[in-house]
XYZ file of C-alpha atoms in Angstrom:
725
model
C 138.411 116.939 75.640
C 141.798 117.019 77.328
C 143.074 114.708 80.037
C 146.103 114.968 82.273
C 148.876 112.561 81.270
C 149.350 109.507 83.434
C 145.785 109.639 84.824
C 143.137 107.029 83.957
C 139.572 108.200 83.737
C 136.435 106.524 82.461
C 134.927 108.595 79.642
C 131.574 109.787 80.918
C 130.636 111.259 77.554
C 131.551 108.183 75.434
C 128.791 107.202 72.958
C 126.934 103.985 73.859
C 127.949 102.205 70.591
C 131.589 102.899 71.270
C 131.218 101.762 74.897
C 129.609 98.465 73.810
C 132.268 97.858 71.164
C 135.062 98.421 73.630
C 133.397 96.125 76.121
C 133.013 93.308 73.591
C 136.669 93.621 72.574
C 137.709 93.279 76.219
C 135.451 90.264 76.566
C 137.043 88.458 73.597
C 140.512 89.185 74.925
C 139.525 87.913 78.365
C 138.097 84.722 76.855
C 141.214 83.993 74.805
C 143.402 84.592 77.818
C 141.252 82.198 79.834
C 141.550 79.454 77.206
C 145.303 79.893 77.008
C 145.598 79.586 80.761
C 143.528 76.432 80.721
C 145.909 74.822 78.193
C 143.144 74.039 75.697
C 144.667 75.737 72.604
C 147.809 73.604 72.023
C 147.696 69.953 70.842
C 144.772 67.718 70.045
C 141.722 68.134 72.195
C 141.610 65.749 75.114
C 138.831 63.255 75.682
C 137.129 65.460 78.244
C 137.131 68.462 75.901
C 133.326 68.984 75.896
C 133.203 69.242 79.708
C 136.293 71.460 79.780
C 134.889 73.606 76.996
C 131.648 74.130 78.880
C 133.554 75.102 82.014
C 135.764 77.464 80.029
C 132.789 79.085 78.328
C 131.075 79.506 81.705
C 134.131 81.220 83.161
C 134.473 83.385 80.055
C 130.814 84.417 80.161
C 130.954 85.272 83.881
C 134.134 87.329 83.374
C 132.496 89.093 80.433
C 129.486 90.084 82.521
C 131.701 91.405 85.314
C 133.792 93.538 82.940
C 130.768 94.916 81.094
C 128.848 95.580 84.310
C 131.831 97.399 85.788
C 132.068 99.680 82.760
C 128.363 100.525 82.844
C 128.303 101.080 86.631
C 131.374 103.310 86.499
C 129.825 105.394 83.735
C 126.574 105.782 85.705
C 128.368 106.807 88.919
C 130.537 109.384 87.208
C 127.552 110.732 85.306
C 125.589 111.071 88.545
C 128.495 112.876 90.235
C 128.751 115.227 87.277
C 125.014 115.991 87.463
C 125.243 116.640 91.206
C 128.161 119.014 90.800
C 126.318 120.778 87.981
C 123.223 121.169 90.165
C 125.310 122.600 92.990
C 126.921 125.107 90.627
C 123.480 126.000 89.260
C 122.077 126.539 92.779
C 125.074 128.633 93.805
C 124.944 130.827 90.680
C 121.142 131.195 90.925
C 121.452 132.276 94.564
C 124.196 134.771 93.744
C 122.290 136.175 90.767
C 119.088 136.805 92.774
C 118.571 140.514 93.561
C 116.557 139.607 96.654
C 118.390 138.865 99.932
C 118.255 135.077 100.545
C 119.631 132.943 103.392
C 119.742 129.165 103.851
C 120.061 128.453 107.593
C 120.915 125.073 109.140
C 119.556 123.422 112.322
C 122.312 125.051 114.388
C 121.082 128.516 113.311
C 124.277 128.996 111.315
C 124.324 130.052 107.673
C 124.664 127.255 105.132
C 124.695 129.763 102.262
C 123.564 133.337 101.510
C 123.798 135.589 98.477
C 125.540 138.983 98.113
C 122.209 140.817 98.516
C 121.728 139.314 101.981
C 125.342 140.055 102.839
C 124.884 143.711 101.881
C 121.638 143.927 103.918
C 122.567 142.049 107.097
C 126.372 142.325 107.083
C 126.667 139.140 109.174
C 130.440 138.661 109.356
C 130.998 136.242 112.247
C 127.647 137.083 113.850
C 124.781 134.550 113.523
C 122.732 135.598 110.485
C 119.410 136.129 112.307
C 121.080 138.244 114.973
C 122.780 140.334 112.288
C 119.515 140.736 110.344
C 117.592 141.804 113.470
C 120.320 144.324 114.268
C 119.838 146.023 110.919
C 116.163 146.795 111.692
C 115.348 149.695 114.010
C 112.261 147.836 115.281
C 112.755 146.711 118.925
C 110.641 143.623 118.277
C 112.659 142.484 115.254
C 114.566 139.873 117.229
C 111.370 138.474 118.768
C 109.584 138.312 115.418
C 112.476 136.567 113.668
C 112.849 134.081 116.547
C 109.119 133.320 116.347
C 109.360 132.719 112.616
C 112.351 130.410 113.085
C 110.556 128.376 115.791
C 107.453 128.023 113.587
C 109.512 126.998 110.544
C 111.376 124.416 112.644
C 107.963 122.848 113.398
C 107.108 122.799 109.670
C 105.084 126.041 109.421
C 105.932 128.783 106.939
C 105.390 132.399 107.935
C 106.338 135.993 107.256
C 106.554 139.324 109.030
C 106.918 142.952 107.892
C 109.877 144.879 109.341
C 111.626 148.113 108.387
C 115.105 147.818 106.824
C 117.346 150.309 104.988
C 116.705 150.259 101.255
C 119.721 149.024 99.264
C 119.433 151.777 96.673
C 118.471 154.889 98.634
C 119.455 153.953 102.174
C 116.037 155.110 103.416
C 114.006 152.920 105.766
C 111.411 150.900 103.886
C 109.038 148.096 104.882
C 110.371 144.642 103.964
C 108.650 141.310 104.149
C 110.778 138.614 105.786
C 109.531 135.093 105.046
C 110.792 131.801 106.482
C 109.989 128.454 104.895
C 111.138 124.961 105.949
C 113.129 123.073 103.322
C 111.314 119.812 102.557
C 113.465 116.744 103.051
C 116.105 118.588 105.117
C 115.036 118.666 108.761
C 115.881 121.914 110.531
C 116.914 123.800 107.360
C 115.067 127.094 106.744
C 115.079 129.310 103.644
C 114.795 133.052 104.419
C 113.738 135.608 101.795
C 113.647 139.402 102.216
C 111.873 141.661 99.730
C 110.198 145.072 99.670
C 106.617 145.058 100.912
C 103.892 146.431 98.583
C 102.429 149.809 99.576
C 99.216 148.144 100.825
C 101.156 146.339 103.470
C 101.909 149.567 105.296
C 99.250 151.865 106.662
C 101.521 154.908 106.924
C 104.825 156.069 105.454
C 107.673 154.166 106.953
C 109.696 156.169 109.333
C 111.826 155.385 112.311
C 109.598 153.576 114.827
C 108.290 155.694 117.632
C 109.941 155.149 120.982
C 106.571 154.254 122.526
C 107.252 150.485 122.220
C 108.267 149.200 125.607
C 111.390 146.976 125.512
C 109.982 145.118 128.499
C 107.101 143.989 126.291
C 109.533 142.460 123.812
C 111.378 140.700 126.632
C 108.081 139.397 128.008
C 107.124 138.030 124.583
C 110.479 136.265 124.249
C 110.050 134.775 127.708
C 106.552 133.529 126.891
C 107.791 131.964 123.654
C 110.490 130.066 125.552
C 107.988 128.869 128.159
C 105.660 127.702 125.391
C 108.337 125.927 123.369
C 110.152 124.235 126.274
C 107.198 123.320 128.501
C 107.401 119.686 129.751
C 103.700 119.161 128.967
C 101.928 119.435 125.643
C 100.193 122.752 124.858
C 97.711 123.160 121.999
C 95.900 126.341 120.952
C 92.547 125.886 119.170
C 90.369 128.377 117.340
C 86.570 128.580 117.595
C 86.198 125.700 115.113
C 88.532 123.492 117.179
C 91.260 123.771 114.572
C 94.879 123.679 115.707
C 96.571 127.055 115.475
C 99.689 126.340 117.541
C 101.429 123.377 119.176
C 104.611 123.149 121.194
C 107.319 120.562 120.548
C 106.303 118.378 123.505
C 102.818 117.903 122.066
C 104.155 117.072 118.613
C 106.529 114.514 120.135
C 103.703 112.872 122.123
C 101.477 112.610 119.050
C 104.342 111.688 116.723
C 103.212 114.122 114.021
C 104.887 117.167 112.381
C 103.317 120.585 112.681
C 102.775 120.792 108.927
C 100.277 117.896 109.086
C 98.191 119.249 111.948
C 98.284 123.037 111.506
C 94.855 124.383 110.598
C 93.212 120.965 110.884
C 90.768 119.531 113.421
C 92.120 118.687 116.849
C 90.621 115.212 116.467
C 93.594 114.330 114.268
C 95.715 114.147 117.440
C 93.608 111.385 119.020
C 92.948 107.711 118.327
C 90.304 107.238 115.645
C 87.805 105.559 117.974
C 88.279 108.281 120.629
C 87.982 111.342 118.369
C 84.199 111.793 118.445
C 83.975 111.650 122.233
C 86.938 113.989 122.738
C 85.624 116.553 120.260
C 82.152 116.430 121.819
C 83.603 117.224 125.252
C 85.685 120.081 123.851
C 82.673 121.544 122.031
C 80.605 121.372 125.224
C 83.355 123.182 127.102
C 83.636 125.850 124.397
C 79.877 126.469 124.496
C 79.788 126.560 128.299
C 77.724 123.372 128.604
C 80.388 121.504 130.554
C 82.749 122.367 133.363
C 86.520 122.425 133.115
C 86.875 118.769 134.094
C 89.974 116.967 132.777
C 89.453 113.790 130.788
C 91.657 110.972 129.583
C 92.161 110.049 125.959
C 94.684 108.076 123.910
C 96.741 109.921 121.317
C 97.284 108.661 117.799
C 99.890 106.022 117.091
C 100.311 102.363 117.914
C 100.341 102.287 120.826
C 99.630 105.945 121.437
C 100.305 107.350 124.914
C 97.415 107.824 127.334
C 97.146 111.494 128.257
C 95.017 113.665 130.505
C 93.564 116.733 128.795
C 93.003 119.967 130.734
C 90.993 122.407 128.569
C 90.055 126.036 129.225
C 88.307 128.576 126.972
C 90.287 131.610 125.814
C 89.234 134.699 123.887
C 90.113 134.744 120.194
C 91.823 137.522 118.262
C 88.478 138.819 116.972
C 85.561 139.921 119.103
C 83.144 137.127 119.855
C 85.567 134.353 119.023
C 86.246 131.820 121.747
C 88.944 129.209 121.341
C 90.477 126.687 123.711
C 93.885 126.072 125.207
C 94.705 122.433 125.947
C 97.313 121.244 128.414
C 98.248 117.617 127.705
C 99.848 115.547 130.500
C 101.390 112.168 129.646
C 99.847 109.530 131.933
C 101.524 106.452 130.428
C 103.929 105.800 133.313
C 101.258 106.523 135.932
C 98.898 104.078 134.222
C 101.636 101.465 134.214
C 102.264 101.990 137.942
C 98.540 101.781 138.651
C 98.313 98.489 136.760
C 101.288 97.132 138.704
C 99.721 98.228 141.995
C 96.416 96.571 141.129
C 98.290 93.430 140.116
C 100.256 93.426 143.378
C 97.009 93.795 145.346
C 95.571 90.824 143.481
C 98.702 88.807 144.182
C 98.569 89.771 147.856
C 94.908 88.788 148.117
C 95.571 85.471 146.373
C 98.565 84.923 148.638
C 96.498 85.511 151.782
C 93.842 83.132 150.503
C 96.441 80.519 149.636
C 98.045 80.888 153.063
C 94.715 80.420 154.847
C 93.836 77.360 152.768
C 97.302 75.919 153.373
C 96.943 76.413 157.139
C 93.680 74.462 157.281
C 95.110 71.747 155.054
C 98.162 71.427 157.264
C 95.986 70.629 160.268
C 94.181 67.910 158.312
C 97.402 66.470 156.886
C 99.071 66.458 160.303
C 96.280 64.239 161.612
C 96.322 61.997 158.521
C 100.085 61.483 158.532
C 100.179 61.101 162.302
C 97.481 58.446 162.544
C 99.120 56.577 159.662
C 102.316 56.503 161.730
C 100.371 55.188 164.723
C 98.818 52.446 162.568
C 102.237 51.510 161.188
C 103.390 50.842 164.743
C 100.875 47.958 164.879
C 100.996 46.850 161.229
C 104.546 45.924 160.293
C 105.769 45.045 156.768
C 104.153 41.791 155.695
C 100.846 42.687 157.304
C 97.908 42.793 154.870
C 97.082 46.363 155.933
C 100.651 47.692 155.693
C 100.463 48.444 151.952
C 97.141 50.276 152.289
C 98.423 52.418 155.145
C 101.571 53.275 153.218
C 99.464 54.321 150.224
C 97.467 56.677 152.455
C 100.634 58.152 153.953
C 102.333 58.595 150.569
C 99.336 60.455 149.160
C 99.180 62.589 152.289
C 102.850 63.477 151.785
C 102.083 64.414 148.168
C 99.334 66.697 149.431
C 101.817 68.202 151.887
C 104.112 69.061 148.966
C 101.233 70.844 147.237
C 100.579 72.821 150.405
C 104.237 73.833 150.551
C 103.922 75.168 147.013
C 100.899 77.222 148.074
C 102.854 78.629 150.998
C 105.838 79.404 148.774
C 103.532 81.265 146.384
C 102.084 83.305 149.252
C 105.584 83.953 150.671
C 104.543 82.322 153.944
C 106.755 79.272 153.703
C 108.799 78.409 156.742
C 112.449 78.278 155.776
C 114.231 75.141 156.927
C 117.884 75.820 156.210
C 120.245 72.890 156.480
C 123.779 72.149 155.429
C 123.877 71.002 151.811
C 126.291 70.179 149.057
C 125.475 72.206 145.954
C 126.913 69.404 143.834
C 124.396 66.917 145.265
C 121.481 69.345 144.765
C 122.403 69.911 141.118
C 122.831 66.177 140.531
C 119.307 65.522 141.832
C 117.931 68.344 139.658
C 119.731 67.392 136.439
C 117.009 65.088 135.084
C 114.265 67.603 135.834
C 116.252 70.429 134.222
C 116.795 68.428 131.027
C 113.062 67.864 130.732
C 112.373 71.559 131.347
C 114.782 73.043 128.793
C 113.916 70.713 125.891
C 115.925 68.682 123.426
C 117.275 71.595 121.364
C 119.290 72.948 124.326
C 122.432 71.233 125.594
C 122.910 71.138 129.382
C 126.410 71.030 130.861
C 127.376 71.010 134.536
C 130.939 71.835 135.603
C 131.465 71.171 139.317
C 134.324 72.778 141.193
C 136.817 70.644 143.117
C 136.499 70.483 146.918
C 133.362 72.588 146.734
C 132.304 73.995 150.088
C 128.988 73.441 151.845
C 126.170 75.966 152.187
C 123.348 76.319 154.700
C 120.161 76.988 152.770
C 116.615 75.760 152.358
C 116.902 73.020 149.733
C 113.490 73.693 148.223
C 114.264 77.387 147.864
C 117.670 76.720 146.300
C 116.091 74.318 143.816
C 113.503 76.965 142.965
C 116.277 79.490 142.260
C 118.090 77.095 139.894
C 114.867 76.151 138.099
C 113.813 79.785 137.608
C 117.198 80.724 136.153
C 117.223 77.721 133.811
C 113.685 78.399 132.586
C 114.626 82.044 131.969
C 117.700 80.911 130.013
C 115.586 78.445 128.036
C 113.189 81.205 126.944
C 116.128 83.400 125.884
C 117.627 80.593 123.769
C 114.331 79.521 122.191
C 114.352 82.853 120.343
C 117.549 81.797 118.518
C 116.519 78.184 117.931
C 118.367 76.567 120.852
C 121.812 76.773 122.385
C 123.920 75.653 125.319
C 123.099 76.009 129.025
C 126.064 75.712 131.388
C 125.991 75.576 135.196
C 129.382 76.135 136.857
C 130.167 75.881 140.577
C 133.329 77.087 142.315
C 134.784 78.363 145.566
C 135.611 82.047 146.006
C 137.619 83.693 148.796
C 137.400 87.482 149.079
C 140.135 89.089 151.137
C 138.385 92.461 151.135
C 134.896 93.746 150.339
C 134.044 93.973 146.644
C 131.429 96.315 145.181
C 129.346 95.024 142.300
C 126.601 97.260 140.950
C 124.753 98.654 144.000
C 125.756 95.803 146.362
C 128.847 95.526 148.550
C 129.945 91.894 148.935
C 131.701 91.480 152.320
C 135.014 89.701 152.625
C 134.772 85.983 153.294
C 134.408 82.572 151.690
C 131.636 81.948 149.166
C 130.284 79.154 146.997
C 129.522 80.559 143.539
C 126.887 79.134 141.188
C 126.980 80.515 137.643
C 124.222 79.902 135.089
C 125.346 80.780 131.546
C 123.292 80.689 128.349
C 123.871 81.466 124.686
C 120.585 83.318 124.200
C 119.756 86.721 122.778
C 121.252 88.626 125.724
C 119.834 91.531 127.728
C 119.900 95.158 126.498
C 121.709 97.627 128.801
C 118.500 99.562 129.520
C 116.908 96.390 130.966
C 119.828 95.272 133.146
C 119.006 97.761 135.919
C 115.380 96.561 136.085
C 115.945 92.848 135.554
C 115.131 91.928 139.175
C 112.122 94.254 139.533
C 108.783 92.551 140.285
C 106.396 92.445 137.296
C 109.137 93.561 134.892
C 109.153 91.281 131.874
C 110.344 91.577 128.281
C 108.199 88.647 127.163
C 104.952 88.954 125.264
C 101.734 89.594 127.172
C 100.559 86.333 128.713
C 103.978 84.659 128.412
C 105.400 85.653 131.775
C 104.447 87.218 135.105
C 107.683 89.097 135.706
C 108.099 87.335 139.073
C 110.689 84.663 138.185
C 113.871 86.694 138.570
C 112.463 88.821 141.397
C 111.783 85.588 143.292
C 115.385 84.510 142.646
C 116.654 87.811 144.023
C 114.445 87.626 147.123
C 115.389 84.035 147.985
C 119.131 84.586 147.521
C 119.153 87.768 149.595
C 116.993 86.151 152.300
C 119.578 83.378 152.489
C 122.359 85.922 153.005
C 123.783 85.713 149.491
C 124.064 87.904 146.422
C 122.998 87.550 142.789
C 124.427 89.461 139.808
C 123.894 89.430 136.057
C 126.311 90.120 133.198
C 124.983 90.327 129.658
C 125.052 92.142 126.341
C 122.753 91.868 123.313
C 123.721 88.840 121.235
C 126.239 87.515 123.803
C 123.929 85.554 126.092
C 123.688 86.112 129.832
C 125.465 84.977 132.992
C 123.756 84.948 136.394
C 126.162 84.589 139.336
C 124.953 83.523 142.799
C 127.221 84.059 145.814
C 126.256 81.923 148.847
C 128.186 82.142 152.150
C 130.289 79.034 152.683
C 129.384 77.016 155.771
C 132.034 75.827 158.234
C 132.646 72.119 157.576
C 133.562 71.447 161.237
C 130.200 72.763 162.458
C 128.465 70.727 159.782
C 130.197 67.553 160.969
C 129.218 68.151 164.625
C 125.617 68.879 163.633
C 125.410 65.748 161.496
C 126.818 63.551 164.265
C 124.376 65.045 166.759
C 121.454 64.452 164.418
C 122.562 60.873 163.797
C 122.834 60.163 167.512
C 119.473 61.786 168.189
C 117.655 59.886 165.496
C 118.562 56.465 166.850
C 116.535 56.740 170.100
C 113.420 58.964 170.267
C 112.162 57.891 173.696
C 112.355 60.204 176.661
C 110.969 61.220 180.045
C 109.268 64.362 181.285
C 105.967 66.162 181.614
C 104.569 67.910 178.503
C 101.623 70.322 178.314
C 100.013 69.954 174.854
C 97.774 72.898 173.807
C 95.917 72.392 170.495
C 92.408 73.379 169.435
C 92.199 70.789 166.618
C 91.013 67.570 168.251
C 92.546 65.255 165.640
C 95.976 66.872 165.870
C 95.889 66.943 169.680
C 94.819 63.291 169.984
C 97.524 62.105 167.577
C 100.292 64.181 169.208
C 99.299 63.077 172.722
C 99.292 59.366 171.769
C 102.599 59.706 169.906
C 104.366 61.353 172.830
C 102.921 58.907 175.372
C 104.208 56.035 173.232
C 107.679 57.555 173.548
C 107.510 57.618 177.346
C 106.366 61.165 178.108
C 103.629 62.236 180.500
C 101.220 64.383 178.433
C 98.686 66.889 179.777
C 96.135 68.039 177.167
C 94.430 71.452 176.852
C 91.987 72.499 174.085
C 92.799 76.221 174.207
C 95.043 78.822 175.801
C 92.574 79.692 178.558
C 92.297 76.024 179.593
C 96.086 75.750 179.757
C 96.344 78.831 182.001
C 93.655 77.435 184.303
C 95.650 74.218 184.705
C 98.876 76.086 185.487
C 97.217 78.532 187.911
C 95.357 75.903 189.931
C 96.050 75.366 193.655
C 98.026 72.219 192.865
C 99.402 72.841 189.332
C 101.095 69.984 187.478
C 104.831 70.034 186.952
C 105.546 70.939 183.333
C 108.942 70.563 181.630
C 107.826 71.491 178.123
C 104.845 73.254 176.520
C 103.867 72.250 172.968
C 101.289 74.760 171.732
C 99.562 75.749 168.514
C 100.033 79.351 167.381
C 96.590 80.267 166.017
C 93.755 79.370 168.407
C 90.348 80.893 169.256
C 90.299 83.770 171.749
C 93.857 83.489 173.131
C 96.611 82.557 170.711
C 99.761 80.650 171.559
C 102.271 83.565 171.849
C 99.920 85.488 174.190
C 99.504 82.427 176.388
C 103.292 81.875 176.561
C 103.944 85.495 177.562
C 101.513 85.021 180.473
C 103.118 81.711 181.468
C 106.610 83.283 181.446
C 105.548 85.531 184.320
C 105.410 82.542 186.693
C 107.532 79.974 184.784
C 110.323 81.964 183.089
C 112.485 78.915 182.319
C 109.869 76.612 180.820
C 110.730 75.248 177.363
C 108.336 75.893 174.481
C 107.692 74.381 171.047
C 105.280 76.210 168.743
C 103.455 74.187 166.084
C 101.630 75.898 163.219
C 100.654 75.664 159.583
C 101.667 79.308 159.119
C 105.209 80.549 158.687
C 107.367 81.119 161.735
C 108.012 84.747 160.736
C 104.317 85.609 161.175
C 104.468 85.335 164.958
C 108.175 85.357 165.845
C 108.178 89.175 166.187
C 105.467 88.966 168.884
C 107.738 86.863 171.126
C 110.466 89.455 171.521
C 113.834 87.948 172.413
C 112.465 84.625 173.628
C 115.324 82.279 172.726
C 113.758 79.300 174.524
C 110.920 78.980 171.989
C 111.379 76.436 169.170
C 109.206 75.908 166.100
C 107.863 72.800 164.340
C 105.933 73.450 161.111
C 102.841 71.474 160.200
C 102.335 68.905 158.826
C 104.746 66.757 160.833
C 105.102 63.027 161.293
C 105.370 61.039 164.511
C 109.134 60.762 164.059
C 109.571 64.510 163.459
C 107.493 65.369 166.543
C 109.361 62.927 168.777
C 112.760 64.052 167.455
C 111.965 67.737 168.046
C 110.683 67.097 171.572
C 113.741 65.009 172.474
C 116.081 67.676 171.036
C 114.473 70.431 173.126
C 114.257 68.332 176.294
C 117.961 67.436 176.133
C 119.103 71.066 175.786
C 120.123 72.619 179.089
């Protein structure tokens, strides 16, 4: 064996005994070198020699194993490479030595390798091999037949066809069998073999094909093959025994099975095990004419297999009397998902309507309870024996009012009460609640911006937004065992509009709230759907998919924007942009409210229209105690009769319920405006203001007071409206 000078090579053919001997020699040399380096050879052994000796032996042994293992691994790798190269040479020489034309074609329909016999037959040159082979046959259908064989082999089915080709020896046309077989373990690779057909394969002497074959027929067959292969729905051909004879790629992709596993087998193999008997029974009934061509739904194999709709029709077989079936398979998975979402939304809407109706009735009861408690507190001051009992009743009534507000928020019928707030103060009040929500394994940090601007929002809604985002961040961090949750606030001034995602943020001043977590992050395919209702990546039963959609709806309803930035493994950042409120306007409003709250007495004539006796009695007594003249009416018709009498009372303000029997509040006010266009109006209702505001048109003189309200809130609202204008 010769080696080039100056090149190091591991001997792949070295005997094992010699390899072991060389390895042991290297080990001894490595051990001696290690002892010399440790300074243990010269002089008397030190006192700690046993410990040092053990350490030296350990190092020596470890080094020995590394050296020996490296030698063995290198020998194995080089031996494997040598075997692979030998196998390649063997394959190449075997292919070249074969007298039969052979072609190995790759997935791109280009030749990986072919032998001289194929080169002499097809003469490919730079032409694709199948095109060159088809051009050598005088048959006009050669191209179609070879394309069909290639498509079948790509789906895992072997096949062959007989075509005329010039004989290599005589040059005369002779029938040849062309076979195509998929190469196992190499997807898309096909082995082609061409050999002379036996005499029995041809019914007559081979001669140039007659010109009776219509080229249009070949073109039609090619077109049909393309339609079959590239159809967007699954197509399955069955014989009379319901065995699969042909499938297109779409069907194989839906079922997740190669053609080699299903060809010639029962169609039931395509369906879920528990659905096979029923599906086959329906197909048999259709084949025998006992059932109409009615589509049915079934679930394909796999976990979870897609839900499909099967359209089946009988077709005539190749032999007389045979009747097979053709199946058209339509994927219904997305439609089923949309149907489930629609049903869920209908349920949510029905529950919301029920919750809104219950909340409305409760608000009437709570208004009376809270109001009469306020009237009692006017007579029972602190120190009175009944004061504590009355306060307990009022506090529990207020707790019930909070529950009602939650019902209204759930049903999206909550009346928004925007007011000027400091985001810093809201977050400070929420901090204790947030720490309890996220758990002990998550650290909460709040970084407040300096000179943070004010915003005009509904405090309850803003708190709901922050809570939803923090709970979402908590769930993302629980998957990685905890993390850090950071809430950052800052001011932002945009000199020009900025586009982010699909939203255009106008120029102006904003207060930005950012919620950052160190969780698992959000994949790019989910970022576009993150705010969609009912979209959730959590397990079934762990989330409704409404948390982030609620955040989006509240922020946009407030006039702000919300964006998300995330990547898998990098956590997520939700940014909320809220329009900054003018501090000067906030100061004037606060001073006005402070002045108004000091004195709630007033003068004037008020028409009170309310069908609930308890609410009407309380409101009338409360307003009379504040100095107003109150005229009561139990319904809208009674109020119109009072105002249309021969000597109608003078009315400065109308306080009316919205929902009443027969004539509701807005209808009554529209009638009153015909004769009293400048009268002031306050609507009171347990429903949201948006439910009836559209029926009033552009009536700017109508104010709204949501139920339940206290004596102080009623008196303050009446005084505010009476003093305007």
